[in-house]
Amino acid sequence: MESLFMKLDSIIKEYDSFIIIGHKDPDLDSLGSSLGLCEIIESFDKKAYLFLDDKHLEEYNSNINQAVRKMEKTIICVDERSYKKIEGKTLLIITDVHTQDRLEYPKLIDKFDVIILDHHIKN
């Protein structure tokens, strides 16, 4: 486990900004892992952006809606238009999904370096 944290530490230090994206129709699993990563990244004084179209929160399930609205912390969200304004060397972190067709916005994979953190992967 220590080597995992050391690897995460070196990855975070290598990049300026991070976009964290989960699967379509996010659930609390996807949102929770994404928010946790945002907190870790921001503790390094780096920019973390959650790919979540907050204009469409009403379309997500009610648990996600409630969780986002009750948060005391401001989440910096980007969507398919605003992510292009992010500056610096950026890493895309995919959480809770490992297939491109299940991503909230699959085209992001071709734009950035990518890592996948998904507990569904068996190997």
PDB file of C-alpha atoms in Angstrom:
ATOM      1  CA  MET A   1       0.000   0.000   0.000  1.00  0.00           C
ATOM      2  CA  GLU A   2       2.891   2.341   0.771  1.00  0.00           C
ATOM      3  CA  SER A   3       4.202   1.976  -2.780  1.00  0.00           C
ATOM      4  CA  LEU A   4       0.779   3.004  -4.095  1.00  0.00           C
ATOM      5  CA  PHE A   5       0.916   6.220  -2.056  1.00  0.00           C
ATOM      6  CA  MET A   6       4.480   6.875  -3.181  1.00  0.00           C
ATOM      7  CA  LYS A   7       3.401   6.430  -6.811  1.00  0.00           C
ATOM      8  CA  LEU A   8       0.413   8.732  -6.313  1.00  0.00           C
ATOM      9  CA  ASP A   9       2.706  11.288  -4.659  1.00  0.00           C
ATOM     10  CA  SER A  10       5.106  11.287  -7.621  1.00  0.00           C
ATOM     11  CA  ILE A  11       2.255  11.493 -10.156  1.00  0.00           C
ATOM     12  CA  ILE A  12       0.667  14.466  -8.405  1.00  0.00           C
ATOM     13  CA  LYS A  13       3.999  16.296  -8.267  1.00  0.00           C
ATOM     14  CA  GLU A  14       4.514  15.743 -12.019  1.00  0.00           C
ATOM     15  CA  TYR A  15       1.351  17.591 -13.153  1.00  0.00           C
ATOM     16  CA  ASP A  16      -0.058  21.084 -12.671  1.00  0.00           C
ATOM     17  CA  SER A  17      -3.761  20.311 -13.026  1.00  0.00           C
ATOM     18  CA  PHE A  18      -6.043  17.301 -12.788  1.00  0.00           C
ATOM     19  CA  ILE A  19      -9.422  16.513 -14.281  1.00  0.00           C
ATOM     20  CA  ILE A  20     -11.264  13.758 -12.459  1.00  0.00           C
ATOM     21  CA  ILE A  21     -14.049  12.000 -14.304  1.00  0.00           C
ATOM     22  CA  GLY A  22     -16.338   9.125 -13.451  1.00  0.00           C
ATOM     23  CA  HIS A  23     -18.989   7.232 -15.338  1.00  0.00           C
ATOM     24  CA  LYS A  24     -22.227   8.379 -16.949  1.00  0.00           C
ATOM     25  CA  ASP A  25     -25.114   8.832 -14.538  1.00  0.00           C
ATOM     26  CA  PRO A  26     -22.797   9.159 -11.538  1.00  0.00           C
ATOM     27  CA  ASP A  27     -23.592   7.388  -8.292  1.00  0.00           C
ATOM     28  CA  LEU A  28     -22.202   7.973  -4.806  1.00  0.00           C
ATOM     29  CA  ASP A  29     -19.353   5.523  -5.485  1.00  0.00           C
ATOM     30  CA  SER A  30     -18.170   7.526  -8.478  1.00  0.00           C
ATOM     31  CA  LEU A  31     -18.708  10.906  -6.833  1.00  0.00           C
ATOM     32  CA  GLY A  32     -17.111   9.881  -3.535  1.00  0.00           C
ATOM     33  CA  SER A  33     -13.930   8.558  -5.131  1.00  0.00           C
ATOM     34  CA  SER A  34     -13.689  11.658  -7.320  1.00  0.00           C
ATOM     35  CA  LEU A  35     -14.140  14.044  -4.397  1.00  0.00           C
ATOM     36  CA  GLY A  36     -11.600  12.152  -2.320  1.00  0.00           C
ATOM     37  CA  LEU A  37      -9.039  12.525  -5.079  1.00  0.00           C
ATOM     38  CA  CYS A  38      -9.827  16.240  -5.375  1.00  0.00           C
ATOM     39  CA  GLU A  39      -9.025  16.632  -1.678  1.00  0.00           C
ATOM     40  CA  ILE A  40      -5.741  14.713  -1.972  1.00  0.00           C
ATOM     41  CA  ILE A  41      -4.636  16.681  -5.033  1.00  0.00           C
ATOM     42  CA  GLU A  42      -5.565  20.035  -3.516  1.00  0.00           C
ATOM     43  CA  SER A  43      -3.510  19.175  -0.414  1.00  0.00           C
ATOM     44  CA  PHE A  44      -0.489  19.373  -2.765  1.00  0.00           C
ATOM     45  CA  ASP A  45      -1.543  22.932  -3.768  1.00  0.00           C
ATOM     46  CA  LYS A  46      -2.515  21.658  -7.216  1.00  0.00           C
ATOM     47  CA  LYS A  47      -5.678  22.384  -9.192  1.00  0.00           C
ATOM     48  CA  ALA A  48      -8.293  19.624  -9.251  1.00  0.00           C
ATOM     49  CA  TYR A  49     -11.376  19.815 -11.440  1.00  0.00           C
ATOM     50  CA  LEU A  50     -14.344  17.488 -11.263  1.00  0.00           C
ATOM     51  CA  PHE A  51     -15.827  16.696 -14.670  1.00  0.00           C
ATOM     52  CA  LEU A  52     -19.460  17.052 -13.750  1.00  0.00           C
ATOM     53  CA  ASP A  53     -21.917  19.197 -15.611  1.00  0.00           C
ATOM     54  CA  ASP A  54     -23.383  20.934 -12.580  1.00  0.00           C
ATOM     55  CA  LYS A  55     -25.973  22.605 -14.801  1.00  0.00           C
ATOM     56  CA  HIS A  56     -27.524  19.164 -15.231  1.00  0.00           C
ATOM     57  CA  LEU A  57     -27.547  18.091 -11.589  1.00  0.00           C
ATOM     58  CA  GLU A  58     -31.302  17.661 -11.709  1.00  0.00           C
ATOM     59  CA  GLU A  59     -30.845  14.862 -14.251  1.00  0.00           C
ATOM     60  CA  TYR A  60     -28.610  12.841 -11.907  1.00  0.00           C
ATOM     61  CA  ASN A  61     -30.083  10.597  -9.276  1.00  0.00           C
ATOM     62  CA  SER A  62     -31.423  12.281  -6.153  1.00  0.00           C
ATOM     63  CA  ASN A  63     -28.599  11.005  -3.917  1.00  0.00           C
ATOM     64  CA  ILE A  64     -25.975  12.736  -6.072  1.00  0.00           C
ATOM     65  CA  ASN A  65     -28.102  15.848  -6.188  1.00  0.00           C
ATOM     66  CA  GLN A  66     -28.398  15.920  -2.394  1.00  0.00           C
ATOM     67  CA  ALA A  67     -24.720  15.171  -1.784  1.00  0.00           C
ATOM     68  CA  VAL A  68     -23.483  17.963  -4.042  1.00  0.00           C
ATOM     69  CA  ARG A  69     -25.924  20.510  -2.646  1.00  0.00           C
ATOM     70  CA  LYS A  70     -25.025  19.693   1.001  1.00  0.00           C
ATOM     71  CA  MET A  71     -21.285  19.969   0.526  1.00  0.00           C
ATOM     72  CA  GLU A  72     -19.685  22.813   2.419  1.00  0.00           C
ATOM     73  CA  LYS A  73     -16.751  22.866   0.040  1.00  0.00           C
ATOM     74  CA  THR A  74     -16.929  24.468  -3.366  1.00  0.00           C
ATOM     75  CA  ILE A  75     -16.299  21.932  -6.113  1.00  0.00           C
ATOM     76  CA  ILE A  76     -14.702  23.297  -9.250  1.00  0.00           C
ATOM     77  CA  CYS A  77     -16.590  21.590 -12.056  1.00  0.00           C
ATOM     78  CA  VAL A  78     -15.730  21.508 -15.730  1.00  0.00           C
ATOM     79  CA  ASP A  79     -17.752  20.206 -18.632  1.00  0.00           C
ATOM     80  CA  GLU A  80     -17.261  19.553 -22.353  1.00  0.00           C
ATOM     81  CA  ARG A  81     -16.850  23.280 -23.009  1.00  0.00           C
ATOM     82  CA  SER A  82     -14.950  24.649 -20.035  1.00  0.00           C
ATOM     83  CA  TYR A  83     -12.219  22.002 -19.650  1.00  0.00           C
ATOM     84  CA  LYS A  84     -10.349  23.635 -22.549  1.00  0.00           C
ATOM     85  CA  LYS A  85      -9.528  26.624 -20.316  1.00  0.00           C
ATOM     86  CA  ILE A  86      -7.413  24.556 -17.911  1.00  0.00           C
ATOM     87  CA  GLU A  87      -3.779  25.569 -18.045  1.00  0.00           C
ATOM     88  CA  GLY A  88      -0.568  23.668 -17.455  1.00  0.00           C
ATOM     89  CA  LYS A  89       0.326  20.015 -17.732  1.00  0.00           C
ATOM     90  CA  THR A  90      -2.941  18.189 -17.048  1.00  0.00           C
ATOM     91  CA  LEU A  91      -3.674  14.587 -16.085  1.00  0.00           C
ATOM     92  CA  LEU A  92      -7.063  12.956 -16.556  1.00  0.00           C
ATOM     93  CA  ILE A  93      -7.945  10.592 -13.717  1.00  0.00           C
ATOM     94  CA  ILE A  94     -10.792   8.171 -14.394  1.00  0.00           C
ATOM     95  CA  THR A  95     -12.558   6.782 -11.331  1.00  0.00           C
ATOM     96  CA  ASP A  96     -15.003   3.922 -10.834  1.00  0.00           C
ATOM     97  CA  VAL A  97     -15.062   2.890 -14.505  1.00  0.00           C
ATOM     98  CA  HIS A  98     -12.545   1.492 -16.981  1.00  0.00           C
ATOM     99  CA  THR A  99     -14.383   1.414 -20.309  1.00  0.00           C
ATOM    100  CA  GLN A 100     -14.411   4.488 -22.513  1.00  0.00           C
ATOM    101  CA  ASP A 101     -18.032   4.095 -23.608  1.00  0.00           C
ATOM    102  CA  ARG A 102     -19.203   4.451 -19.958  1.00  0.00           C
ATOM    103  CA  LEU A 103     -17.437   7.766 -19.364  1.00  0.00           C
ATOM    104  CA  GLU A 104     -19.372  10.969 -18.829  1.00  0.00           C
ATOM    105  CA  TYR A 105     -17.417  12.511 -21.749  1.00  0.00           C
ATOM    106  CA  PRO A 106     -15.354   9.863 -23.632  1.00  0.00           C
ATOM    107  CA  LYS A 107     -13.534  12.362 -25.890  1.00  0.00           C
ATOM    108  CA  LEU A 108     -11.377  13.508 -22.967  1.00  0.00           C
ATOM    109  CA  ILE A 109      -9.267  10.358 -23.198  1.00  0.00           C
ATOM    110  CA  ASP A 110      -7.668  11.597 -26.409  1.00  0.00           C
ATOM    111  CA  LYS A 111      -6.770  15.006 -24.958  1.00  0.00           C
ATOM    112  CA  PHE A 112      -4.645  14.189 -21.879  1.00  0.00           C
ATOM    113  CA  ASP A 113      -2.393  11.696 -20.182  1.00  0.00           C
ATOM    114  CA  VAL A 114      -4.686   9.245 -18.378  1.00  0.00           C
ATOM    115  CA  ILE A 115      -4.697   7.001 -15.331  1.00  0.00           C
ATOM    116  CA  ILE A 116      -7.561   4.748 -14.265  1.00  0.00           C
ATOM    117  CA  LEU A 117      -8.463   4.048 -10.648  1.00  0.00           C
ATOM    118  CA  ASP A 118     -11.274   1.507 -10.623  1.00  0.00           C
ATOM    119  CA  HIS A 119     -12.083  -1.107  -8.030  1.00  0.00           C
ATOM    120  CA  HIS A 120     -14.081  -3.060 -10.655  1.00  0.00           C
ATOM    121  CA  ILE A 121     -10.906  -4.158 -12.476  1.00  0.00           C
ATOM    122  CA  LYS A 122     -10.060  -7.650 -11.297  1.00  0.00           C
ATOM    123  CA  ASN A 123      -6.479  -7.847 -12.630  1.00  0.00           C
TER     124      ASN A 123
END
